[in-house]
Coordinates of C-alpha atoms in Angstrom, one line a residue:
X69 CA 11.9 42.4 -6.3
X70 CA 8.3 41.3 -6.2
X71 CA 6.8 39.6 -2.6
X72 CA 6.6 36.2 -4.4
X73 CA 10.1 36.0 -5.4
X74 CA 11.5 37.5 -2.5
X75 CA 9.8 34.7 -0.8
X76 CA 10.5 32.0 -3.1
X77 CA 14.5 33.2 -2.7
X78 CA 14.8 32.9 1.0
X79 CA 13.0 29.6 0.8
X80 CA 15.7 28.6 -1.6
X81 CA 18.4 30.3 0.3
X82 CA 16.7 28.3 3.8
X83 CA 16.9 24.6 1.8
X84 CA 20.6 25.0 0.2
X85 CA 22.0 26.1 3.7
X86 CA 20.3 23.0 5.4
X87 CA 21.2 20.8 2.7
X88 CA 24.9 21.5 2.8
X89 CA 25.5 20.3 6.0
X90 CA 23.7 16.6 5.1
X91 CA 26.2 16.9 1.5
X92 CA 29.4 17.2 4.2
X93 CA 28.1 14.8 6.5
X94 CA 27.4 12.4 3.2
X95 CA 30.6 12.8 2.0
X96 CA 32.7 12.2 5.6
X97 CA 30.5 9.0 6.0
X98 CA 31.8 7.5 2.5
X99 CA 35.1 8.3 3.8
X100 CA 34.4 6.4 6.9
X101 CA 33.3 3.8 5.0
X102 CA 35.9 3.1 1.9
X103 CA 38.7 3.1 5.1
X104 CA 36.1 0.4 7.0
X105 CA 36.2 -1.4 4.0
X106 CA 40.0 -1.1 3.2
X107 CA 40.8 -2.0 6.8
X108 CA 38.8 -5.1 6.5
X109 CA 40.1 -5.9 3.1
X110 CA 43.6 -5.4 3.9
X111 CA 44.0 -6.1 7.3
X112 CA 41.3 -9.1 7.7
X113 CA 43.1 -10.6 4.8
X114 CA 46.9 -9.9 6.2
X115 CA 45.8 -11.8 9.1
X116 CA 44.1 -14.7 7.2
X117 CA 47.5 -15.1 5.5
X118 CA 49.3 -14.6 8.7
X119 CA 47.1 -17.8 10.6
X120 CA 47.5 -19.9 8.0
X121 CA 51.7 -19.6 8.0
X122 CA 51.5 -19.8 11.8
X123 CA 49.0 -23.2 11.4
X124 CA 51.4 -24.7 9.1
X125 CA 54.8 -23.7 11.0
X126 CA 53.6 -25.5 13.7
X127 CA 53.0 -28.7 12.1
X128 CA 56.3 -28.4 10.5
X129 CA 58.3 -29.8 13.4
X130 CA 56.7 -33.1 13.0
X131 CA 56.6 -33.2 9.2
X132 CA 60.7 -32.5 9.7
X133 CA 61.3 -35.5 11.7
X134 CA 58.9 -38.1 9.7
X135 CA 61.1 -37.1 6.9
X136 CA 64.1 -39.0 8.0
X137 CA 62.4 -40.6 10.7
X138 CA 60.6 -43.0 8.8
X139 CA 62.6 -43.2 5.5
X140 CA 60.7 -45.8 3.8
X141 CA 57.7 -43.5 3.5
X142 CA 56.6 -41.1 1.2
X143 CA 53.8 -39.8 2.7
X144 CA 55.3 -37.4 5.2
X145 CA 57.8 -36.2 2.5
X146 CA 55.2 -35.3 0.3
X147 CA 53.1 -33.8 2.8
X148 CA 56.1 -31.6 4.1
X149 CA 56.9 -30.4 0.2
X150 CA 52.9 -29.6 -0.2
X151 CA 52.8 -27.3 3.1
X152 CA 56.4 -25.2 2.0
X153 CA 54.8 -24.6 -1.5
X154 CA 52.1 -23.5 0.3
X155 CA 54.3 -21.8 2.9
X156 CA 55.8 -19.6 -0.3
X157 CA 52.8 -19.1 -1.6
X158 CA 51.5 -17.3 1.7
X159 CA 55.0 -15.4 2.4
X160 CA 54.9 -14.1 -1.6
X161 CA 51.4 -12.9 -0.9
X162 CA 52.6 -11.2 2.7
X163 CA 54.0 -8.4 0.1
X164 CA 50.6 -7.6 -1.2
X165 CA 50.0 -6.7 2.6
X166 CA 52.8 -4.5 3.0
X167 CA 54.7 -7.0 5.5
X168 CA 58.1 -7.4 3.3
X169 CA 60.2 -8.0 6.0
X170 CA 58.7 -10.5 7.3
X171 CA 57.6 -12.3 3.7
X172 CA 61.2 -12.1 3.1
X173 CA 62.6 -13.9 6.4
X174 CA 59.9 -16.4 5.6
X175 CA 60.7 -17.0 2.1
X176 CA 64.4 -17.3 2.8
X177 CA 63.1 -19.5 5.6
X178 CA 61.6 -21.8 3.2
X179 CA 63.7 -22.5 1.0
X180 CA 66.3 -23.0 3.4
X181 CA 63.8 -25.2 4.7
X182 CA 63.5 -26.9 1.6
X183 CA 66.8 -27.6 1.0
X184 CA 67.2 -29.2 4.4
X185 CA 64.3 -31.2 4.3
X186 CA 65.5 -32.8 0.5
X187 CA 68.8 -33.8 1.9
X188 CA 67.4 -35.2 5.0
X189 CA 65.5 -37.5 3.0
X190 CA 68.0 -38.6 1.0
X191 CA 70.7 -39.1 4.0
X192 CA 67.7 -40.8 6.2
X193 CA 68.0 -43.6 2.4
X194 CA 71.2 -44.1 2.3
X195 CA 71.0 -45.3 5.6
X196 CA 72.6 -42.1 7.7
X197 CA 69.5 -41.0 10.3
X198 CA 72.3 -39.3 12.6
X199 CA 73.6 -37.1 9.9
X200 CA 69.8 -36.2 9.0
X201 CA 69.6 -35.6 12.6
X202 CA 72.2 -33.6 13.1
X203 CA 70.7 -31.4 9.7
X204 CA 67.4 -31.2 10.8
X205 CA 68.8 -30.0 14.3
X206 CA 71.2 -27.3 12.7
X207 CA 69.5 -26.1 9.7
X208 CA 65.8 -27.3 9.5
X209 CA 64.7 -26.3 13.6
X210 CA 66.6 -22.9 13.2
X211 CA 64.5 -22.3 10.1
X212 CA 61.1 -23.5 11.2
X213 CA 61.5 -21.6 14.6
X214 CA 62.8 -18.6 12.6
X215 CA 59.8 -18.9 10.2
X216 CA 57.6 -18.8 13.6
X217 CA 59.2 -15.8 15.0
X218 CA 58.5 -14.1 11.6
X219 CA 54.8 -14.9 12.0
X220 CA 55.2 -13.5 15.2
X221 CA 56.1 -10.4 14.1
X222 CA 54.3 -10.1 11.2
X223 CA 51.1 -11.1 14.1
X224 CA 52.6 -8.1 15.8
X225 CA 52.9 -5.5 13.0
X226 CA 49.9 -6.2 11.8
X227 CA 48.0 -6.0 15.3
X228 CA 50.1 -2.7 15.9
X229 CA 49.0 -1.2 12.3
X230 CA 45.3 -2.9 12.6
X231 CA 44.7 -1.0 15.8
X232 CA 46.6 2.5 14.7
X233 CA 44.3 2.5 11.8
X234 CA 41.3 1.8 13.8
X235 CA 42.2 4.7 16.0
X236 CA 42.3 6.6 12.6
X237 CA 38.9 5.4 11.4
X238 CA 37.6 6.2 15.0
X239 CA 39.2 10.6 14.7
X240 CA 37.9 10.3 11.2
X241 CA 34.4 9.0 12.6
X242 CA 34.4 11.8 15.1
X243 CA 35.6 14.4 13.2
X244 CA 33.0 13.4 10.6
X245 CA 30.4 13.7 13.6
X246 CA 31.8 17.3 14.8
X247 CA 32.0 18.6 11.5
X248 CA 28.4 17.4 10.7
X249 CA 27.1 19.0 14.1
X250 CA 29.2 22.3 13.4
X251 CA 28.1 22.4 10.1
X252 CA 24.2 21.9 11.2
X253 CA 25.1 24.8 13.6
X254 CA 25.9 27.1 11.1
X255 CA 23.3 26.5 8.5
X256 CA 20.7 26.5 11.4
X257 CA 22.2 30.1 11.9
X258 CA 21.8 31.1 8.4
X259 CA 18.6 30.1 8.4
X260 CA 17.5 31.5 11.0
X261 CA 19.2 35.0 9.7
X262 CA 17.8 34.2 6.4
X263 CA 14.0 33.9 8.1
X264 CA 14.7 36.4 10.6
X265 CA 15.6 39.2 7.4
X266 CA 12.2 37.6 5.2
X267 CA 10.3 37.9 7.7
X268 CA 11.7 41.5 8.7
X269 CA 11.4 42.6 5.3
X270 CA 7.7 41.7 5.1
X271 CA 6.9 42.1 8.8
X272 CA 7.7 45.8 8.7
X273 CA 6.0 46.8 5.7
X274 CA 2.9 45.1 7.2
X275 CA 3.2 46.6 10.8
X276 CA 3.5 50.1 9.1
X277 CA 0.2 49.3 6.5
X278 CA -1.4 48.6 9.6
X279 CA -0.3 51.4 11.9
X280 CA -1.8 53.9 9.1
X281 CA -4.8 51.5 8.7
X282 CA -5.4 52.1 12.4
X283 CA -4.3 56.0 12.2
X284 CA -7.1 56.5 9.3
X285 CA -9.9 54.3 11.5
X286 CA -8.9 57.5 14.2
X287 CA -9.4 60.0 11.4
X288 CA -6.3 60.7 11.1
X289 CA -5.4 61.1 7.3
X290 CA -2.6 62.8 7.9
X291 CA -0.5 59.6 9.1
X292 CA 2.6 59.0 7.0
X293 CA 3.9 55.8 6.1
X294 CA 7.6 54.5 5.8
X295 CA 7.5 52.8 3.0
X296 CA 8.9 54.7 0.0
X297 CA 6.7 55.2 -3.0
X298 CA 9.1 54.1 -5.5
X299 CA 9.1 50.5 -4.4
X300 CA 8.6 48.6 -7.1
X301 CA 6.8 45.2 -4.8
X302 CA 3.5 44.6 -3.5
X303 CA 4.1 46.8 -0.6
X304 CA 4.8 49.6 -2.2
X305 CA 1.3 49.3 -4.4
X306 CA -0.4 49.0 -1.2
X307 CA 1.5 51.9 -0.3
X308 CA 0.6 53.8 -3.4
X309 CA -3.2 52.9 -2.5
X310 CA -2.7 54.0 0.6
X311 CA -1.8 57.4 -0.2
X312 CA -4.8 57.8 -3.0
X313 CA -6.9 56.4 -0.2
X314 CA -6.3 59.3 2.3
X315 CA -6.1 62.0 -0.2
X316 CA -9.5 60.9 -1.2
X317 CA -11.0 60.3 2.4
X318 CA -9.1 64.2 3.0
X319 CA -11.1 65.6 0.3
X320 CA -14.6 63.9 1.4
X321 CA -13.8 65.1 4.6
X322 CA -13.3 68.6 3.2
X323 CA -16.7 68.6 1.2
X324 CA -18.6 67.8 4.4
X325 CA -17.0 70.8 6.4
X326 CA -18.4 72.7 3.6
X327 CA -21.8 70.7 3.9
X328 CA -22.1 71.7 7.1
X329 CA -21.2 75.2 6.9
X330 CA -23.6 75.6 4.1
X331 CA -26.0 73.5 6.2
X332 CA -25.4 75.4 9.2
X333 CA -26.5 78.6 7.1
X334 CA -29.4 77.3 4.6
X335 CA -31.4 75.8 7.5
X336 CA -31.0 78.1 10.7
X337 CA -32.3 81.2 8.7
X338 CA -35.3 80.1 7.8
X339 CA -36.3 78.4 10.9
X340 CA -35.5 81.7 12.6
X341 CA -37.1 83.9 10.1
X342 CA -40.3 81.4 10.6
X343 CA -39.8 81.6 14.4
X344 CA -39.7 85.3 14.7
X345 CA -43.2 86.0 12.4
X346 CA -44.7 83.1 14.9
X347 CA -43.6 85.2 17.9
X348 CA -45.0 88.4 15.7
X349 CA -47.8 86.7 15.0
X350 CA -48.2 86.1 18.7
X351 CA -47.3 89.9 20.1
X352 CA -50.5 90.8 17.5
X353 CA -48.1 92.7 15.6
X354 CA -50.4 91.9 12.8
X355 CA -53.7 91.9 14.2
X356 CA -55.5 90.1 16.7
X357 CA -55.9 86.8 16.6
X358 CA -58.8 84.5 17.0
X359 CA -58.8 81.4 19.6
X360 CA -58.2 79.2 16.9
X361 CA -56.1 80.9 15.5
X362 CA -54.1 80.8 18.3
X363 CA -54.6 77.3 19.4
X364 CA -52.9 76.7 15.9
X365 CA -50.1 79.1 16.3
X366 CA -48.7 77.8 19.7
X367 CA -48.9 74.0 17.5
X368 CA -46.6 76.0 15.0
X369 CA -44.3 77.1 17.6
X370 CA -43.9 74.4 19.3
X371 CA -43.3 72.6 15.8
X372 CA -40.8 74.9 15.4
X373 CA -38.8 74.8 18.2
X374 CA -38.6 71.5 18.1
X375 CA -37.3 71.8 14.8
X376 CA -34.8 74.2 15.6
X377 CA -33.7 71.8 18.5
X378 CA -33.2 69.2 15.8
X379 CA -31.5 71.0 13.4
X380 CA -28.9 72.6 16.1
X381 CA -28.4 68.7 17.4
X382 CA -28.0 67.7 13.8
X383 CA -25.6 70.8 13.0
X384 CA -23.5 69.6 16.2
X385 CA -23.2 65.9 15.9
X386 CA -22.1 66.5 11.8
X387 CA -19.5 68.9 13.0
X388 CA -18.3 66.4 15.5
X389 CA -18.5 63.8 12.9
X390 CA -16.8 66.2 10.2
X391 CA -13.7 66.5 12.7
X392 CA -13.3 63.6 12.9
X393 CA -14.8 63.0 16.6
X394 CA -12.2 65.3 17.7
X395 CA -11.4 66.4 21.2
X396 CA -9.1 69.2 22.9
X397 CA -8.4 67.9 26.1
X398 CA -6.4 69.9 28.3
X399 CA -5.8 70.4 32.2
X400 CA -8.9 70.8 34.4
X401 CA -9.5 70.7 37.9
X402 CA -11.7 68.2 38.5
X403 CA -13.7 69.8 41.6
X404 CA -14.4 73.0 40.2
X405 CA -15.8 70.7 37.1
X406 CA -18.5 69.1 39.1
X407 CA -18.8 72.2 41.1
X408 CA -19.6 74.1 38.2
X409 CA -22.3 71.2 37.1
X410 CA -24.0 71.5 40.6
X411 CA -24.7 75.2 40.6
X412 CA -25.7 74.9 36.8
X413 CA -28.2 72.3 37.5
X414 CA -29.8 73.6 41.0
X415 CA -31.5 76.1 39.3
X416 CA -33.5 73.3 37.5
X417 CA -33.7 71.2 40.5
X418 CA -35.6 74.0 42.4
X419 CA -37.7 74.5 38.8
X420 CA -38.7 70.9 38.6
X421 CA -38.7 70.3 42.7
X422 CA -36.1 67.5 42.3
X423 CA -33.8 67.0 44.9
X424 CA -30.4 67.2 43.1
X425 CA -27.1 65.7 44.9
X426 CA -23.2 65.9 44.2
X427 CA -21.6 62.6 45.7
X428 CA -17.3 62.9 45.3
X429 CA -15.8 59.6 46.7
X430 CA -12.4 59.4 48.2
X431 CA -9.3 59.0 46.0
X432 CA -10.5 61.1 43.0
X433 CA -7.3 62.7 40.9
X434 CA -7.4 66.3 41.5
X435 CA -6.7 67.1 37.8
X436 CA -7.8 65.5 34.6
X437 CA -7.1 65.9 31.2
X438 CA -10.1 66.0 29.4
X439 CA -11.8 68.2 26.8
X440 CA -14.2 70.6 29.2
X441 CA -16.8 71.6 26.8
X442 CA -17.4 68.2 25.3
X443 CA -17.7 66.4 28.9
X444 CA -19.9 69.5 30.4
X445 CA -22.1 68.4 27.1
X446 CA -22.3 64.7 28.2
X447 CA -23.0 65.3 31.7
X448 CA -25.6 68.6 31.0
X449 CA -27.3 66.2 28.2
X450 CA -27.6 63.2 31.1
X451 CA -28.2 65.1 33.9
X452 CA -30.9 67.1 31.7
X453 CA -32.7 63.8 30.7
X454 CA -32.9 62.7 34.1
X455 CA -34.6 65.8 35.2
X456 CA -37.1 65.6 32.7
X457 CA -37.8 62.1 33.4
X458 CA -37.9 62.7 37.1
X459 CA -41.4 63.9 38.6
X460 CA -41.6 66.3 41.4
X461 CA -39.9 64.8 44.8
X462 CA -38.0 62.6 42.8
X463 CA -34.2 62.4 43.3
X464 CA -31.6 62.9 40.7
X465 CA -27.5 62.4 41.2
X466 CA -24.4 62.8 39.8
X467 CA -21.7 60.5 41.6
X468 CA -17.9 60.1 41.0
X469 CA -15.8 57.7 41.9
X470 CA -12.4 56.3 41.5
X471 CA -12.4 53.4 40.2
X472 CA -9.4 51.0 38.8
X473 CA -7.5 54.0 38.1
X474 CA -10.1 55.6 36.1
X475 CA -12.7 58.6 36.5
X476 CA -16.3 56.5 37.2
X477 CA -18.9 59.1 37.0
X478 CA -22.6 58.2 37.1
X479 CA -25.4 59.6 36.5
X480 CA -29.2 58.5 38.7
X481 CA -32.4 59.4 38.7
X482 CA -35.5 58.0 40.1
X483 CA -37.7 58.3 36.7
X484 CA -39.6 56.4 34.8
X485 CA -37.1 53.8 33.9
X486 CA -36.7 52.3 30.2
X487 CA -37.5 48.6 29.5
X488 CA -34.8 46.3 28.9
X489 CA -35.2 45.5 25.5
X490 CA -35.1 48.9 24.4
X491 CA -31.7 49.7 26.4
X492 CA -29.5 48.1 23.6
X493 CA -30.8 50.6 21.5
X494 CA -31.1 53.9 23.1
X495 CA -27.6 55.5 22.1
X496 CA -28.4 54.8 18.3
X497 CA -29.7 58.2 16.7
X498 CA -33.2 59.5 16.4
X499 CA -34.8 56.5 18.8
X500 CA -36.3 57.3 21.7
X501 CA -37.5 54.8 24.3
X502 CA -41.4 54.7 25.2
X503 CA -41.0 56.5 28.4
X504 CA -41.3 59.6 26.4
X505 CA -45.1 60.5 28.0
X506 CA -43.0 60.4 31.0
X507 CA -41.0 63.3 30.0
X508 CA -41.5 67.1 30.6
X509 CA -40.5 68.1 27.2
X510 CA -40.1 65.4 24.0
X511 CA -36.8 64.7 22.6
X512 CA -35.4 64.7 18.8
X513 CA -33.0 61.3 20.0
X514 CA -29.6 62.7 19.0
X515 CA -28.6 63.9 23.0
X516 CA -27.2 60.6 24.1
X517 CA -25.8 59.3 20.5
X518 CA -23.8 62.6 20.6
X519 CA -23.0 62.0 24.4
X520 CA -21.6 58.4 23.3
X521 CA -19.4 59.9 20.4
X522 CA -17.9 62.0 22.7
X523 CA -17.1 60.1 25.0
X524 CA -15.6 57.6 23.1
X525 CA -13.5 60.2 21.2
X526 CA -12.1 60.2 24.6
X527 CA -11.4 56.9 25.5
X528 CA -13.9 55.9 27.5
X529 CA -16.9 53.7 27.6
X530 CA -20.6 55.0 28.2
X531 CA -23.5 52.4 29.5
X532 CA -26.8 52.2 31.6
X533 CA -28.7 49.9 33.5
X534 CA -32.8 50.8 34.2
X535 CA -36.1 49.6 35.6
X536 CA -38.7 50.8 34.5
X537 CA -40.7 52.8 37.3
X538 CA -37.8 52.7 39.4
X539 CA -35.4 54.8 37.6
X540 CA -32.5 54.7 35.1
X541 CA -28.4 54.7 36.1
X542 CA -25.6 56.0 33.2
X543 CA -22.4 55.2 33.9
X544 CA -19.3 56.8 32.5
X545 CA -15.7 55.3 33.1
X546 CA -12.9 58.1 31.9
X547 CA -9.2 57.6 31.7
X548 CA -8.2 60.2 33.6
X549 CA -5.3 61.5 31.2
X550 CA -6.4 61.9 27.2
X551 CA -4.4 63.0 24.2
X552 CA -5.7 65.0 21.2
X553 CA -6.8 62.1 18.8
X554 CA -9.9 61.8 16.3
X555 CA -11.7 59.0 16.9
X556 CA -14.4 57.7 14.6
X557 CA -18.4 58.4 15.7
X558 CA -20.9 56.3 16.6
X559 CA -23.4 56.0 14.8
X560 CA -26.4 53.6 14.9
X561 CA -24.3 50.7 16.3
X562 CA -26.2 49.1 19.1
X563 CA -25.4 49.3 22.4
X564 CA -25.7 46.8 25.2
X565 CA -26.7 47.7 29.1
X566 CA -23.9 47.6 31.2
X567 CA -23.4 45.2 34.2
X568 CA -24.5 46.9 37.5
X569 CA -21.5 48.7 39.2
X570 CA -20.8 49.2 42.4
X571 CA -20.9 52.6 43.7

């Protein structure tokens, strides 16, 4: 599955889980409603029809008596007939509201009612009020109070069952509420499993892409990656590049080994065979030589040693470069280190009448893990430079420190100094500053960019800080433990001068 629909599936999968939960809570809410709306139709109206035969029985007293109370009117009789064919009306309609036991009292109620009322009338004309009386008193009040106590009840019931399916609407409401929340819960989860396993499933690939990315800016072209060849996505075509790309930068690496080795042997022979006829040339092996002729051949040799010196600096820094920039650090006792610098370089010192010191601060680790060779390089090629910038009764100094739980080792002389402008430049290869009249012997300007690949091949940072006529300070920071790695070299990037530090 391609990157582009894997995405395009767990953005899908992401909306349908978050939209489920809004389709529940959707559907409980129209549930909520329709019983909202069935308890006000049904209930509201049950207790519309239950006022209006409560309004009416209580007006029914006095309709009774004016019926035989006042016989010579028709107005209350008529009035009484219109309220109990209303009165049946309501009490028929009570069934529609599921209260049949109480539209049945009230209908029987009626009609006895009815009955009553008709004779009263006619007893209250014929000139008999005590016998309509004595009716109204037996059969009409017995009904019209019965007729009120079956309001009652039906007021009752219909309270009881209003308020029980209130309570019911209420669970439903909250149940509608819990769900929904729950449900939210849940597809929250999912999708946050859901974009927890996207993102995993691109994360990953990408972490590794750019663990071997890293791995290969080391030189390391042998770093493999996780991700299989065979699959069939973006990742795995980056993968696929990935491998071509190291196999290619492998076999450009190869063909410069060779370079070099061929290099190595096509340019040292003939600068030695041209070295050894100039020394001939200068035993008069081959006759004696003229003062000119002389004066010319010490130009030669000194031509040609400085050409050897080149070429054996541009031999070493493409054999660093061809490995890579790597280093073999390994356990070394950091004392007999510097030790082994001081006696090298007093012999010099004493040549060059330089006072030469060896400053170890408290606190230094008495073992480090560092390549040997390629530091005794760094230090020889800055401690060299300083003597030959240094004129006699100068002072020169190598100092180490501890400092932030690193190896600080500097470097000091009291030389000619290099202007500030020309300090960002000065570890770039083949430039040399303009204090080079200064110097004892002229440079080829590949010492300190070879210094500066080595030491970052290790880890650590290189800088310097100079005045000019007052002398020049390197300063080296070192991690004190270093694994075999391949770092990638320097080579002309520009470097700037390092904030003074504190000895």
């Amino acid at each position: 599955m391609t990157l582009r629909a894997r995405l395009s599936l767990g953005i899908a999968a992401v909306a349908l889980v978050l939209v489920v939960p809004q389709l529940l809570s959707i559907r409980a809410l129209r549930q909520v409603s329709h019983d909202m709306s069935s308890l006000r139709r049904e209930e509201f109206g049950a207790s519309l029809v239950v006022g209006r035969v409560r309004a009416i029985a209580e007006e029914l007293p006095q309709l009774d008596l004016a019926t035989y109370a006042v016989p010579d009117s028709t107005r209350p009789a008529d009035r009484l007939a219109a309220q109990l064919d209303t009165l049946a009306r309501l009490a028929d309609s009570l069934h529609q509201y599921h209260l049949d036991d109480e539209a049945t009292v009230a209908q029987a109620q009626v009609e006895a009612l009815g009955r009553s009322t008709v004779r009263q009338r006619q007893l209250a004309k014929s000139g008999r009020p005590r016998e309509a009386e004595r009716l109204s008193d037996s059969v009409s009040q017995p009904a019209i109070s019965a007729l009120g106590q079956a309001t009652r009840d039906a007021e009752a019931r219909l309270s009881e069952r209003t308020g029980r399916r209130v309570e019911e609407a209420g669970s439903l409401t909250t149940r509608a509420l819990g769900g929904a929340v729950a449900a939210l819960l849940i597809a929250l989860a999912l999708a946050a499993l859901i974009a927890a396993l996207l993102t995993r499933s691109i994360s990953n690939p990408v972490h590794d892409l750019e663990q071997g990315m890293a791995a290969v800016a080391d030189g390391d072209l042998q770093h493999p990656l996780a991700i299989p060849a065979s699959r069939n996505d973006e990742f795995g075509r980056l993968a696929g590049s990935y491998r071509a790309m190291t196999a290619q930068l492998a076999e450009l690496d190869k063909l410069k080994a060779e370079f070099v080795s061929v290099a190595s042997h096509e340019l040292k022979t003939p600068i030695n065979v041209i070295l050894g006829y100039l020394q001939l040339l200068d035993e008069n092996v081959y006759g004696d030589l003229t003062p000119k002729q002389r004066e010319i051949l010490r130009t030669l040799m000194t031509q040609s040693h400085t050409l050897n010196r080149l070429v054996k600096h541009l031999l070493d820094i493409s054999r660093f470069e061809a490995g890579g920039g790597r280093v073999e650090p390994r356990h070394v006792n950091l004392d007999a280190f510097l030790r082994d610098l001081e006696e090298a370089f007093q012999v010099l010192a004493h040549q060059r009448e330089v006072e030469f010191t060896l400053i170890r601060a408290e606190g230094l680790p008495e073992d480090v893990h560092w390549d040997p060779d390629r530091m005794n390089e760094v230090l020889g090629n800055l401690l060299s430079n300083a003597f030959k910038f240094t004129e006699r009764g100068g002072h020169v100094e190598l100092v180490a420190s501890p400092v932030a739980g690193k190896v600080q080792l500097e470097v000091c002389d009291t030389g000619a100094g290099i202007p500030a402008e020309q300090l960002p430049r000065i570890f770039e290869k083949f430039y040399q500053a303009d204090n080079q009249g200064a110097a004892s012997a002229k440079g080829t300007g590949l010492g300190l960019a070879i210094a500066k690949g080595i030491v970052d091949a290790h880890g650590g940072t290189i800088s310097v800080e100079s005045k000019p006529g007052r002398g020049t300070r390197f300063i080296i920071l070192m991690p004190p433990e270093v694994h075999a790695h391949r770092r990638a070299f320097a080579h002309s990037h520009p470097v700037t001068a390092a904030e003074p530090v504190a000895t």
